[in-house]
Short mmCIF file of C-alpha atoms in Angstrom, two decimals:
data_model
loop_
_atom_site.label_atom_id
_atom_site.label_comp_id
_atom_site.label_asym_id
_atom_site.label_seq_id
_atom_site.Cartn_x
_atom_site.Cartn_y
_atom_site.Cartn_z
CA MET U 1 -0.83 16.71 -2.19
CA GLU U 2 -3.66 15.21 -0.17
CA ILE U 3 -3.40 11.92 -2.04
CA ILE U 4 0.30 11.71 -1.18
CA GLY U 5 -0.45 12.21 2.51
CA LEU U 6 -3.23 9.63 2.35
CA GLY U 7 -0.90 7.16 0.64
CA VAL U 8 1.83 7.68 3.23
CA CYS U 9 -0.68 7.19 6.06
CA LEU U 10 -2.01 4.02 4.44
CA VAL U 11 1.47 2.57 3.91
CA THR U 12 2.45 3.44 7.49
CA ALA U 13 -0.66 1.76 8.88
CA LEU U 14 -0.12 -1.35 6.75
CA SER U 15 3.51 -1.67 7.81
CA LEU U 16 2.60 -1.26 11.48
CA ILE U 17 -0.15 -3.89 11.25
CA ALA U 18 2.14 -6.27 9.37
CA ALA U 19 4.89 -5.80 11.96
CA ILE U 20 2.49 -6.46 14.83
CA LEU U 21 1.21 -9.65 13.22
CA PHE U 22 4.69 -10.87 12.18
CA PRO U 23 6.04 -13.53 14.55
CA VAL U 24 9.37 -12.70 16.20
CA ASP U 25 11.12 -15.55 17.96
CA ARG U 26 13.57 -15.29 20.82
CA GLU U 27 16.69 -15.74 18.68
CA GLY U 28 15.47 -13.36 15.99
CA LYS U 29 15.67 -15.93 13.19
CA SER U 30 12.31 -14.99 11.69
CA PHE U 31 13.33 -11.34 12.02
CA SER U 32 16.53 -11.89 10.02
CA GLY U 33 14.54 -13.63 7.27
CA ALA U 34 12.29 -10.59 6.96
CA VAL U 35 15.28 -8.26 6.73
CA GLN U 36 16.91 -10.42 4.03
CA GLY U 37 13.65 -10.63 2.10
CA GLY U 38 13.27 -6.87 2.31
CA GLY U 39 16.81 -6.34 1.08
CA LEU U 40 16.23 -8.60 -1.90
CA SER U 41 12.96 -6.83 -2.67
CA LEU U 42 14.63 -3.44 -2.57
CA ALA U 43 17.42 -4.68 -4.85
CA GLY U 44 14.79 -5.95 -7.29
CA ILE U 45 13.06 -2.57 -7.17
CA LEU U 46 16.34 -0.85 -8.04
CA VAL U 47 16.66 -3.03 -11.15
CA VAL U 48 13.06 -2.28 -12.18
CA VAL U 49 13.65 1.46 -11.72
CA LEU U 50 16.79 1.34 -13.88
CA ILE U 51 14.95 -0.55 -16.62
CA ALA U 52 11.98 1.85 -16.44
CA GLU U 53 14.34 4.82 -16.69
CA ARG U 54 15.86 3.37 -19.84
CA ILE U 55 12.42 2.74 -21.36
CA ALA U 56 11.28 6.29 -20.52
CA ALA U 57 14.36 7.70 -22.23
CA ASP U 58 13.51 5.84 -25.44
CA SER U 59 9.77 6.62 -25.57
CA PRO U 60 8.66 9.84 -23.86
CA GLU U 61 4.93 9.16 -24.42
CA ILE U 62 4.81 6.59 -21.60
CA THR U 63 6.29 8.84 -18.92
CA GLY U 64 2.92 8.92 -17.11
CA LEU U 65 3.00 5.16 -16.68
CA ILE U 66 6.61 5.35 -15.51
CA GLN U 67 5.61 7.94 -12.89
CA LEU U 68 2.87 5.60 -11.63
CA LEU U 69 5.43 2.81 -11.44
CA TYR U 70 7.74 5.09 -9.46
CA ALA U 71 4.94 5.96 -7.04
CA PHE U 72 4.13 2.30 -6.50
CA LEU U 73 7.77 1.36 -6.00
CA LEU U 74 8.34 4.28 -3.65
CA SER U 75 5.38 3.20 -1.52
CA PHE U 76 6.73 -0.36 -1.51
CA CYS U 77 10.15 0.86 -0.34
CA LEU U 78 8.52 3.00 2.34
CA PHE U 79 6.48 -0.02 3.47
CA TRP U 80 9.59 -2.20 3.84
CA LEU U 81 11.57 0.47 5.66
CA LEU U 82 8.77 1.15 8.14
CA PHE U 83 8.05 -2.58 8.49
CA ILE U 84 11.67 -3.30 9.41
CA LEU U 85 11.73 -0.31 11.79
CA CYS U 86 8.59 -1.54 13.54
CA LEU U 87 10.06 -5.06 13.73
CA VAL U 88 13.25 -3.71 15.33
CA ILE U 89 11.18 -1.88 17.94
CA LYS U 90 9.01 -4.95 18.53
CA TYR U 91 12.03 -7.26 18.83
CA GLY U 92 13.81 -4.90 21.24
CA TRP U 93 10.68 -4.52 23.37
CA ALA U 94 10.04 -8.27 23.46
CA HIS U 95 13.68 -9.04 24.22
CA ARG U 96 13.79 -6.49 27.05
CA LYS U 97 10.48 -7.76 28.46
CA ARG U 98 11.77 -11.36 28.49
CA ARG U 99 15.03 -10.41 30.18
CA GLY U 100 13.37 -8.66 33.06
CA PRO U 101 14.79 -5.93 35.35
CA ARG U 102 17.04 -8.33 37.32
CA ASP U 103 19.08 -9.33 34.28
CA GLU U 104 20.11 -5.79 33.29
CA PRO U 105 23.87 -5.21 33.50
CA GLY U 106 25.12 -2.89 36.22
CA LYS U 107 22.44 -3.74 38.75
#
């Protein structure tokens, strides 16, 4: 259980660092590229999981390797989800900071 918590903390820290270092432009074009790349990566992971499930059904002696693959893919999915969440927060903060308090609607 401790190794799972350590893995989640490590993935969270890596995604936060990657989101901080990732450049976000004013129009959000680099941001949309990251989201599309993440979506394609997650779709590829789904295909790998389906293939691994089929292999595990045919040969039960490699289920340990399949479980390691699942753990790796789950950490990769968690990384992308947290990375995109951190990018959304960063983009919203940067966009609000650039607009300034005078440009807010209703004031």
